[in-house]
Amino acid sequence: MFKKSHISNTFVFCYFYNHMVDLRLHSILDNDFYKFTMQHAVVKLFPNAQAKYKFINRGQHKFPEGFGEELKVAILKMEELKLNKPEKDYLRKTCPYLDPTYLDFLQGYRYDPSEVEIMQTGSDLSVKITGYWYRTIMWEVPIMSLICELYYKMTEQKRISNNEVIEVAKEKINKYKKLHITIADFGSRRRHSYEVHDLTVKALKDFGTGCFIGTSNVHLAMKHHTKPIGTHAHEWFMFHAAKYGFKMANSLGLENWSNVYRGDLGIALSDTYTSEVFFTQFDKKFTKLFDGVRHDSGDPLKFADMTIAHYKHYSTDPKTKTIIFSDGLNYEKVERIANYCKGHIGNSFGIGTNFTNDVGLTPMNIVLKMTDALPEEGKWTPVIKLSDEKKKYTGDKEMIDLAKKILDIKD
């Protein structure tokens, strides 16, 4: 972990490092919107809960010598980030469902690098985060974005030019406009760099009128005068399983969310413990209350069929509801889904890496997930995710087996 006793040594090391990289975030709002909405809810409901997170190198990327030390320096710089008055005013006006007390809290919030432990052994990188959930919830997205940007810088991989980045984004959004659909940028965590992300969002906004509806990145939403997009992530339901058990995780997660937001932010994430289990717990109340659901794994067309059948079961017109598709999208996949759903159910699309890391290089395949939760009255409990794709399962194997047994999930 970062200890005050060796912060200066870290800086000394990096000063003499031959390829020192000046890498920093531009704003405390350079994060995904659902991190702020979840933090708001955690502060209200679970202020004493704690959590642990761990970096997972799915792509088995080899990190160059000195990478861990450079990442430490970038994270140390995050101590300086704070919510300024224009940013606070923006959130107040744009997100009226965020309590004034939360905005005051956020203004006083500072990243604490002592919550982060970084180690590098050879070309392998280890990142672990531990602390109060309302604090540690903010680390995931910025750390992943820093890892990506630092990786491309230190491996000296040359991307396409800025003009080409703009042209790629322009060409894509013009094609999407012809499908008569709506698109949002979900690309913060695995972007090539802040510069590419910034150029991409600007191009999508400039050329995507009627199609581009916003970005998950709050800083860029503010900068480019568009809407911040998001609700909650898997960790919301993973924590509820640790606190209340697997059978109650979805229903109590949705109940608590609706109690905080009273009908706002009404897109429910479906696949923390498989969508099939989710829909058995997405009862008539939630079906009527929530505006729609988000698809994040598995066959999107099968998911559309499942969702439409669910709404019809509860005598709800599927065309009044929306599916947000957000799983590894590109144009061909979006076109297929849009044509399939047309006239049957509302749909919109959140595109990540294909927007913010299409620069002629191989995108990184990394995640940073909650691994354990400590509810106030409980003990440290491993948390898991059972998505609609088995290869995306994350967490302790024994806990996965237990959840599958409790929820009657068959292989």
GROMACS .gro file of C-alpha atoms in nm:
model
  411
    1MET     CA    1   0.000   0.000   0.000
    2PHE     CA    2   0.093   0.364  -0.020
    3LYS     CA    3   0.249   0.460   0.312
    4LYS     CA    4   0.341   0.818   0.391
    5SER     CA    5   0.687   0.694   0.493
    6HIS     CA    6   0.773   0.586   0.140
    7ILE     CA    7   0.584   0.831  -0.079
    8SER     CA    8   0.897   1.043  -0.121
    9ASN     CA    9   1.102   0.737  -0.214
   10THR     CA   10   0.848   0.654  -0.483
   11PHE     CA   11   0.884   1.001  -0.632
   12VAL     CA   12   1.266   0.980  -0.615
   13PHE     CA   13   1.257   0.646  -0.796
   14CYS     CA   14   1.033   0.782  -1.069
   15TYR     CA   15   1.235   1.100  -1.110
   16PHE     CA   16   1.538   0.898  -1.214
   17TYR     CA   17   1.335   0.650  -1.418
   18ASN     CA   18   1.447   0.685  -1.780
   19HIS     CA   19   1.098   0.702  -1.930
   20MET     CA   20   0.904   0.890  -1.665
   21VAL     CA   21   0.546   0.950  -1.784
   22ASP     CA   22   0.357   1.261  -1.676
   23LEU     CA   23   0.013   1.104  -1.646
   24ARG     CA   24  -0.277   1.247  -1.446
   25LEU     CA   25  -0.654   1.272  -1.443
   26HIS     CA   26  -0.804   1.608  -1.539
   27SER     CA   27  -1.099   1.613  -1.300
   28ILE     CA   28  -1.255   1.422  -1.013
   29LEU     CA   29  -1.554   1.385  -1.249
   30ASP     CA   30  -1.338   1.187  -1.495
   31ASN     CA   31  -1.522   0.874  -1.391
   32ASP     CA   32  -1.834   0.681  -1.492
   33PHE     CA   33  -2.164   0.830  -1.381
   34TYR     CA   34  -2.280   0.514  -1.205
   35LYS     CA   35  -1.990   0.543  -0.963
   36PHE     CA   36  -2.135   0.871  -0.836
   37THR     CA   37  -2.495   0.745  -0.828
   38MET     CA   38  -2.389   0.432  -0.639
   39GLN     CA   39  -2.166   0.631  -0.404
   40HIS     CA   40  -2.463   0.858  -0.327
   41ALA     CA   41  -2.674   0.552  -0.240
   42VAL     CA   42  -2.397   0.387  -0.037
   43VAL     CA   43  -2.343   0.702   0.171
   44LYS     CA   44  -2.717   0.706   0.251
   45LEU     CA   45  -2.771   0.334   0.316
   46PHE     CA   46  -2.440   0.161   0.393
   47PRO     CA   47  -2.193   0.418   0.533
   48ASN     CA   48  -2.011   0.159   0.747
   49ALA     CA   49  -1.975  -0.112   0.482
   50GLN     CA   50  -1.628  -0.202   0.356
   51ALA     CA   51  -1.513  -0.357   0.030
   52LYS     CA   52  -1.215  -0.510  -0.146
   53TYR     CA   53  -1.137  -0.495  -0.519
   54LYS     CA   54  -0.882  -0.675  -0.735
   55PHE     CA   55  -0.733  -0.618  -1.082
   56ILE     CA   56  -0.787  -0.905  -1.330
   57ASN     CA   57  -0.563  -0.921  -1.638
   58ARG     CA   58  -0.794  -1.114  -1.871
   59GLY     CA   59  -0.581  -1.041  -2.175
   60GLN     CA   60  -0.262  -1.162  -2.002
   61HIS     CA   61  -0.086  -0.841  -2.101
   62LYS     CA   62   0.284  -0.817  -2.017
   63PHE     CA   63   0.364  -0.497  -1.832
   64PRO     CA   64   0.705  -0.333  -1.893
   65GLU     CA   65   0.964  -0.283  -1.623
   66GLY     CA   66   0.880   0.007  -1.394
   67PHE     CA   67   0.509   0.009  -1.485
   68GLY     CA   68   0.394  -0.045  -1.127
   69GLU     CA   69   0.602   0.249  -1.000
   70GLU     CA   70   0.470   0.481  -1.271
   71LEU     CA   71   0.114   0.376  -1.188
   72LYS     CA   72   0.177   0.458  -0.822
   73VAL     CA   73   0.288   0.807  -0.915
   74ALA     CA   74  -0.024   0.864  -1.127
   75ILE     CA   75  -0.245   0.744  -0.842
   76LEU     CA   76  -0.064   0.962  -0.589
   77LYS     CA   77  -0.150   1.262  -0.806
   78MET     CA   78  -0.520   1.176  -0.762
   79GLU     CA   79  -0.495   1.309  -0.405
   80GLU     CA   80  -0.504   1.656  -0.559
   81LEU     CA   81  -0.841   1.609  -0.730
   82LYS     CA   82  -1.141   1.785  -0.582
   83LEU     CA   83  -1.484   1.896  -0.693
   84ASN     CA   84  -1.476   2.263  -0.791
   85LYS     CA   85  -1.768   2.505  -0.784
   86PRO     CA   86  -1.857   2.489  -1.157
   87GLU     CA   87  -1.859   2.108  -1.137
   88LYS     CA   88  -2.078   2.114  -0.827
   89ASP     CA   89  -2.317   2.357  -0.995
   90TYR     CA   90  -2.329   2.131  -1.301
   91LEU     CA   91  -2.424   1.828  -1.092
   92ARG     CA   92  -2.685   2.027  -0.901
   93LYS     CA   93  -2.855   2.143  -1.220
   94THR     CA   94  -2.812   1.826  -1.426
   95CYS     CA   95  -2.876   1.564  -1.157
   96PRO     CA   96  -3.143   1.699  -0.918
   97TYR     CA   97  -3.190   1.352  -0.769
   98LEU     CA   98  -2.845   1.378  -0.605
   99ASP     CA   99  -2.901   1.519  -0.256
  100PRO     CA  100  -2.740   1.856  -0.171
  101THR     CA  101  -2.581   1.684   0.128
  102TYR     CA  102  -2.415   1.435  -0.110
  103LEU     CA  103  -2.280   1.716  -0.328
  104ASP     CA  104  -2.134   1.876  -0.016
  105PHE     CA  105  -1.981   1.540   0.075
  106LEU     CA  106  -1.837   1.500  -0.276
  107GLN     CA  107  -1.685   1.847  -0.255
  108GLY     CA  108  -1.492   1.732   0.052
  109TYR     CA  109  -1.405   1.386  -0.084
  110ARG     CA  110  -1.040   1.317  -0.163
  111TYR     CA  111  -0.885   1.002  -0.309
  112ASP     CA  112  -0.670   0.827  -0.048
  113PRO     CA  113  -0.386   0.630  -0.216
  114SER     CA  114  -0.329   0.431   0.105
  115GLU     CA  115  -0.640   0.233   0.004
  116VAL     CA  116  -0.454   0.102  -0.303
  117GLU     CA  117  -0.183  -0.165  -0.305
  118ILE     CA  118   0.021  -0.198  -0.626
  119MET     CA  119   0.288  -0.462  -0.685
  120GLN     CA  120   0.475  -0.569  -0.996
  121THR     CA  121   0.656  -0.899  -1.024
  122GLY     CA  122   0.834  -0.927  -1.356
  123SER     CA  123   0.572  -0.844  -1.618
  124ASP     CA  124   0.277  -0.925  -1.388
  125LEU     CA  125   0.080  -0.646  -1.223
  126SER     CA  126  -0.120  -0.672  -0.900
  127VAL     CA  127  -0.366  -0.402  -0.790
  128LYS     CA  128  -0.579  -0.441  -0.475
  129ILE     CA  129  -0.809  -0.188  -0.309
  130THR     CA  130  -0.945  -0.204   0.048
  131GLY     CA  131  -1.148   0.038   0.258
  132TYR     CA  132  -1.491   0.179   0.326
  133TRP     CA  133  -1.717   0.105   0.031
  134TYR     CA  134  -1.836   0.465  -0.004
  135ARG     CA  135  -1.470   0.560  -0.066
  136THR     CA  136  -1.326   0.263  -0.255
  137ILE     CA  137  -1.618   0.256  -0.500
  138MET     CA  138  -1.455   0.548  -0.684
  139TRP     CA  139  -1.123   0.381  -0.774
  140GLU     CA  140  -1.217   0.120  -1.036
  141VAL     CA  141  -1.274   0.326  -1.350
  142PRO     CA  142  -0.991   0.583  -1.314
  143ILE     CA  143  -0.736   0.314  -1.226
  144MET     CA  144  -0.833   0.110  -1.531
  145SER     CA  145  -0.815   0.414  -1.756
  146LEU     CA  146  -0.471   0.500  -1.613
  147ILE     CA  147  -0.348   0.144  -1.665
  148CYS     CA  148  -0.455   0.153  -2.030
  149GLU     CA  149  -0.306   0.493  -2.107
  150LEU     CA  150   0.018   0.415  -1.924
  151TYR     CA  151   0.050   0.079  -2.099
  152TYR     CA  152   0.034   0.233  -2.445
  153LYS     CA  153   0.276   0.510  -2.346
  154MET     CA  154   0.537   0.283  -2.188
  155THR     CA  155   0.521   0.023  -2.467
  156GLU     CA  156   0.557   0.311  -2.716
  157GLN     CA  157   0.275   0.193  -2.941
  158LYS     CA  158   0.188   0.451  -3.206
  159ARG     CA  159  -0.179   0.521  -3.267
  160ILE     CA  160  -0.356   0.693  -3.555
  161SER     CA  161  -0.352   1.073  -3.566
  162ASN     CA  162  -0.599   1.302  -3.390
  163ASN     CA  163  -0.762   1.390  -3.722
  164GLU     CA  164  -0.805   1.019  -3.796
  165VAL     CA  165  -0.958   0.964  -3.449
  166ILE     CA  166  -1.217   1.231  -3.530
  167GLU     CA  167  -1.286   1.086  -3.875
  168VAL     CA  168  -1.333   0.734  -3.734
  169ALA     CA  169  -1.584   0.860  -3.478
  170LYS     CA  170  -1.761   1.072  -3.741
  171GLU     CA  171  -1.791   0.779  -3.981
  172LYS     CA  172  -1.929   0.553  -3.709
  173ILE     CA  173  -2.191   0.794  -3.578
  174ASN     CA  174  -2.307   0.873  -3.932
  175LYS     CA  175  -2.367   0.502  -3.990
  176TYR     CA  176  -2.553   0.469  -3.660
  177LYS     CA  177  -2.773   0.767  -3.746
  178LYS     CA  178  -2.903   0.578  -4.048
  179LEU     CA  179  -3.034   0.306  -3.816
  180HIS     CA  180  -3.253   0.565  -3.638
  181ILE     CA  181  -3.133   0.458  -3.294
  182THR     CA  182  -2.975   0.628  -2.993
  183ILE     CA  183  -2.615   0.573  -2.887
  184ALA     CA  184  -2.413   0.663  -2.576
  185ASP     CA  185  -2.039   0.643  -2.505
  186PHE     CA  186  -1.951   0.391  -2.231
  187GLY     CA  187  -1.576   0.388  -2.294
  188SER     CA  188  -1.401   0.539  -1.991
  189ARG     CA  189  -1.243   0.230  -1.840
  190ARG     CA  190  -1.065   0.082  -2.140
  191ARG     CA  191  -1.001   0.395  -2.344
  192HIS     CA  192  -0.673   0.438  -2.525
  193SER     CA  193  -0.614   0.771  -2.350
  194TYR     CA  194  -0.790   1.077  -2.220
  195GLU     CA  195  -0.703   1.264  -2.540
  196VAL     CA  196  -0.864   1.000  -2.764
  197HIS     CA  197  -1.171   0.985  -2.537
  198ASP     CA  198  -1.208   1.364  -2.544
  199LEU     CA  199  -1.175   1.383  -2.924
  200THR     CA  200  -1.419   1.097  -2.969
  201VAL     CA  201  -1.692   1.242  -2.749
  202LYS     CA  202  -1.657   1.581  -2.917
  203ALA     CA  203  -1.690   1.422  -3.262
  204LEU     CA  204  -1.990   1.214  -3.156
  205LYS     CA  205  -2.158   1.527  -3.021
  206ASP     CA  206  -2.069   1.741  -3.324
  207PHE     CA  207  -2.184   1.490  -3.586
  208GLY     CA  208  -2.434   1.275  -3.397
  209THR     CA  209  -2.735   1.503  -3.357
  210GLY     CA  210  -3.046   1.293  -3.300
  211CYS     CA  211  -2.842   0.979  -3.239
  212PHE     CA  212  -2.574   1.051  -2.978
  213ILE     CA  213  -2.742   1.106  -2.642
  214GLY     CA  214  -2.454   1.125  -2.394
  215THR     CA  215  -2.156   0.966  -2.224
  216SER     CA  216  -2.097   0.770  -1.907
  217ASN     CA  217  -1.801   0.999  -1.832
  218VAL     CA  218  -1.928   1.287  -1.619
  219HIS     CA  219  -1.632   1.519  -1.685
  220LEU     CA  220  -1.669   1.484  -2.063
  221ALA     CA  221  -2.047   1.516  -2.041
  222MET     CA  222  -1.998   1.851  -1.869
  223LYS     CA  223  -1.721   1.961  -2.105
  224HIS     CA  224  -1.916   1.881  -2.422
  225HIS     CA  225  -2.262   1.982  -2.298
  226THR     CA  226  -2.422   1.640  -2.320
  227LYS     CA  227  -2.596   1.408  -2.074
  228PRO     CA  228  -2.420   1.184  -1.817
  229ILE     CA  229  -2.553   0.829  -1.864
  230GLY     CA  230  -2.570   0.544  -1.609
  231THR     CA  231  -2.744   0.390  -1.309
  232HIS     CA  232  -2.573   0.106  -1.119
  233ALA     CA  233  -2.317  -0.171  -1.173
  234HIS     CA  234  -2.280  -0.537  -1.077
  235GLU     CA  235  -2.113  -0.449  -0.749
  236TRP     CA  236  -2.441  -0.302  -0.620
  237PHE     CA  237  -2.605  -0.646  -0.634
  238MET     CA  238  -2.287  -0.829  -0.533
  239PHE     CA  239  -2.281  -0.634  -0.208
  240HIS     CA  240  -2.650  -0.706  -0.148
  241ALA     CA  241  -2.575  -1.078  -0.179
  242ALA     CA  242  -2.306  -1.048   0.087
  243LYS     CA  243  -2.545  -0.865   0.317
  244TYR     CA  244  -2.877  -1.039   0.247
  245GLY     CA  245  -2.798  -1.363   0.061
  246PHE     CA  246  -2.817  -1.465  -0.304
  247LYS     CA  247  -3.194  -1.516  -0.313
  248MET     CA  248  -3.258  -1.160  -0.194
  249ALA     CA  249  -2.975  -0.977  -0.373
  250ASN     CA  250  -3.166  -0.869  -0.684
  251SER     CA  251  -3.494  -0.781  -0.516
  252LEU     CA  252  -3.343  -0.591  -0.223
  253GLY     CA  253  -3.089  -0.425  -0.453
  254LEU     CA  254  -3.375  -0.295  -0.668
  255GLU     CA  255  -3.584  -0.203  -0.363
  256ASN     CA  256  -3.303   0.000  -0.209
  257TRP     CA  257  -3.229   0.167  -0.541
  258SER     CA  258  -3.591   0.271  -0.589
  259ASN     CA  259  -3.609   0.398  -0.230
  260VAL     CA  260  -3.313   0.628  -0.295
  261TYR     CA  261  -3.405   0.749  -0.643
  262ARG     CA  262  -3.787   0.735  -0.633
  263GLY     CA  263  -3.829   0.651  -1.001
  264ASP     CA  264  -3.526   0.832  -1.142
  265LEU     CA  265  -3.233   0.635  -1.288
  266GLY     CA  266  -3.468   0.352  -1.378
  267ILE     CA  267  -3.260   0.109  -1.585
  268ALA     CA  268  -3.198  -0.217  -1.395
  269LEU     CA  269  -2.887  -0.430  -1.456
  270SER     CA  270  -2.998  -0.787  -1.515
  271ASP     CA  271  -2.708  -1.030  -1.523
  272THR     CA  272  -2.527  -1.030  -1.187
  273TYR     CA  273  -2.670  -1.377  -1.113
  274THR     CA  274  -2.789  -1.461  -1.467
  275SER     CA  275  -3.078  -1.287  -1.635
  276GLU     CA  276  -3.301  -1.590  -1.597
  277VAL     CA  277  -3.277  -1.562  -1.218
  278PHE     CA  278  -3.316  -1.184  -1.239
  279PHE     CA  279  -3.649  -1.201  -1.420
  280THR     CA  280  -3.793  -1.443  -1.165
  281GLN     CA  281  -3.728  -1.170  -0.904
  282PHE     CA  282  -3.818  -0.869  -1.122
  283ASP     CA  283  -4.176  -0.876  -1.001
  284LYS     CA  284  -4.477  -0.672  -1.113
  285LYS     CA  285  -4.386  -0.376  -0.894
  286PHE     CA  286  -4.033  -0.350  -1.037
  287THR     CA  287  -4.159  -0.424  -1.387
  288LYS     CA  288  -4.392  -0.124  -1.369
  289LEU     CA  289  -4.154   0.103  -1.176
  290PHE     CA  290  -3.830   0.064  -1.372
  291ASP     CA  291  -3.800   0.213  -1.721
  292GLY     CA  292  -3.615  -0.087  -1.856
  293VAL     CA  293  -3.318  -0.319  -1.819
  294ARG     CA  294  -2.953  -0.332  -1.929
  295HIS     CA  295  -2.805  -0.624  -2.121
  296ASP     CA  296  -2.436  -0.686  -2.048
  297SER     CA  297  -2.365  -1.050  -2.138
  298GLY     CA  298  -2.496  -1.346  -2.335
  299ASP     CA  299  -2.695  -1.363  -2.658
  300PRO     CA  300  -2.863  -1.021  -2.704
  301LEU     CA  301  -3.145  -1.156  -2.921
  302LYS     CA  302  -3.236  -1.425  -2.669
  303PHE     CA  303  -3.226  -1.159  -2.401
  304ALA     CA  304  -3.464  -0.941  -2.605
  305ASP     CA  305  -3.706  -1.234  -2.637
  306MET     CA  306  -3.685  -1.302  -2.263
  307THR     CA  307  -3.744  -0.937  -2.178
  308ILE     CA  308  -4.039  -0.896  -2.415
  309ALA     CA  309  -4.200  -1.214  -2.278
  310HIS     CA  310  -4.152  -1.088  -1.923
  311TYR     CA  311  -4.325  -0.756  -1.991
  312LYS     CA  312  -4.612  -0.926  -2.169
  313HIS     CA  313  -4.652  -1.164  -1.873
  314TYR     CA  314  -4.717  -0.860  -1.653
  315SER     CA  315  -4.951  -0.699  -1.909
  316THR     CA  316  -4.699  -0.427  -1.989
  317ASP     CA  317  -4.647  -0.306  -2.344
  318PRO     CA  318  -4.278  -0.378  -2.422
  319LYS     CA  319  -4.271  -0.076  -2.654
  320THR     CA  320  -4.308   0.147  -2.345
  321LYS     CA  321  -3.989  -0.001  -2.197
  322THR     CA  322  -3.624   0.005  -2.304
  323ILE     CA  323  -3.334  -0.239  -2.323
  324ILE     CA  324  -2.991  -0.076  -2.301
  325PHE     CA  325  -2.747  -0.304  -2.483
  326SER     CA  326  -2.386  -0.261  -2.370
  327ASP     CA  327  -2.195  -0.584  -2.430
  328GLY     CA  328  -1.897  -0.559  -2.666
  329LEU     CA  329  -2.083  -0.369  -2.935
  330ASN     CA  330  -1.974  -0.281  -3.288
  331TYR     CA  331  -2.177  -0.164  -3.587
  332GLU     CA  332  -2.267  -0.509  -3.718
  333LYS     CA  333  -2.389  -0.626  -3.376
  334VAL     CA  334  -2.585  -0.305  -3.316
  335GLU     CA  335  -2.751  -0.326  -3.658
  336ARG     CA  336  -2.858  -0.687  -3.597
  337ILE     CA  337  -3.000  -0.607  -3.253
  338ALA     CA  338  -3.176  -0.289  -3.367
  339ASN     CA  339  -3.346  -0.465  -3.658
  340TYR     CA  340  -3.451  -0.752  -3.433
  341CYS     CA  341  -3.604  -0.524  -3.167
  342LYS     CA  342  -3.765  -0.276  -3.405
  343GLY     CA  343  -4.138  -0.248  -3.343
  344HIS     CA  344  -4.121  -0.487  -3.046
  345ILE     CA  345  -3.938  -0.308  -2.764
  346GLY     CA  346  -3.753   0.019  -2.706
  347ASN     CA  347  -3.376  -0.004  -2.736
  348SER     CA  348  -3.064   0.205  -2.697
  349PHE     CA  349  -2.693   0.125  -2.705
  350GLY     CA  350  -2.390   0.196  -2.488
  351ILE     CA  351  -2.066   0.150  -2.679
  352GLY     CA  352  -1.732   0.136  -2.498
  353THR     CA  353  -1.401   0.019  -2.638
  354ASN     CA  354  -1.517   0.034  -2.999
  355PHE     CA  355  -1.553   0.411  -2.959
  356THR     CA  356  -1.264   0.505  -2.730
  357ASN     CA  357  -0.996   0.253  -2.827
  358ASP     CA  358  -1.028   0.210  -3.204
  359VAL     CA  359  -0.694   0.366  -3.289
  360GLY     CA  360  -0.514   0.092  -3.481
  361LEU     CA  361  -0.389  -0.093  -3.172
  362THR     CA  362  -0.510  -0.398  -2.981
  363PRO     CA  363  -0.744  -0.288  -2.699
  364MET     CA  364  -0.659  -0.410  -2.351
  365ASN     CA  365  -0.877  -0.679  -2.193
  366ILE     CA  366  -0.873  -0.593  -1.823
  367VAL     CA  367  -1.122  -0.559  -1.538
  368LEU     CA  368  -1.111  -0.446  -1.176
  369LYS     CA  369  -1.383  -0.613  -0.970
  370MET     CA  370  -1.512  -0.620  -0.614
  371THR     CA  371  -1.394  -0.944  -0.451
  372ASP     CA  372  -1.515  -0.917  -0.091
  373ALA     CA  373  -1.764  -0.713   0.108
  374LEU     CA  374  -1.800  -0.644   0.479
  375PRO     CA  375  -2.149  -0.532   0.580
  376GLU     CA  376  -2.158  -0.340   0.906
  377GLU     CA  377  -2.298  -0.624   1.114
  378GLY     CA  378  -2.135  -0.914   0.928
  379LYS     CA  379  -1.792  -1.043   0.833
  380TRP     CA  380  -1.578  -1.035   0.522
  381THR     CA  381  -1.763  -1.232   0.255
  382PRO     CA  382  -1.639  -1.323  -0.095
  383VAL     CA  383  -1.864  -1.178  -0.366
  384ILE     CA  384  -1.921  -1.317  -0.713
  385LYS     CA  385  -2.079  -1.244  -1.049
  386LEU     CA  386  -2.259  -1.508  -1.255
  387SER     CA  387  -2.314  -1.339  -1.588
  388ASP     CA  388  -2.497  -1.493  -1.884
  389GLU     CA  389  -2.159  -1.600  -2.024
  390LYS     CA  390  -1.976  -1.852  -1.809
  391LYS     CA  391  -1.638  -1.716  -1.918
  392LYS     CA  392  -1.732  -1.389  -1.747
  393TYR     CA  393  -1.795  -1.551  -1.409
  394THR     CA  394  -1.582  -1.380  -1.145
  395GLY     CA  395  -1.509  -1.462  -0.783
  396ASP     CA  396  -1.432  -1.744  -0.541
  397LYS     CA  397  -1.505  -2.088  -0.693
  398GLU     CA  398  -1.662  -2.230  -0.378
  399MET     CA  399  -1.891  -1.928  -0.352
  400ILE     CA  400  -1.983  -1.962  -0.720
  401ASP     CA  401  -2.078  -2.327  -0.664
  402LEU     CA  402  -2.281  -2.232  -0.357
  403ALA     CA  403  -2.469  -1.957  -0.544
  404LYS     CA  404  -2.546  -2.188  -0.834
  405LYS     CA  405  -2.690  -2.442  -0.591
  406ILE     CA  406  -2.896  -2.187  -0.401
  407LEU     CA  407  -3.028  -2.022  -0.717
  408ASP     CA  408  -3.073  -2.353  -0.902
  409ILE     CA  409  -2.848  -2.247  -1.190
  410LYS     CA  410  -2.768  -2.541  -1.416
  411ASP     CA  411  -2.452  -2.567  -1.626
   0.00000   0.00000   0.00000
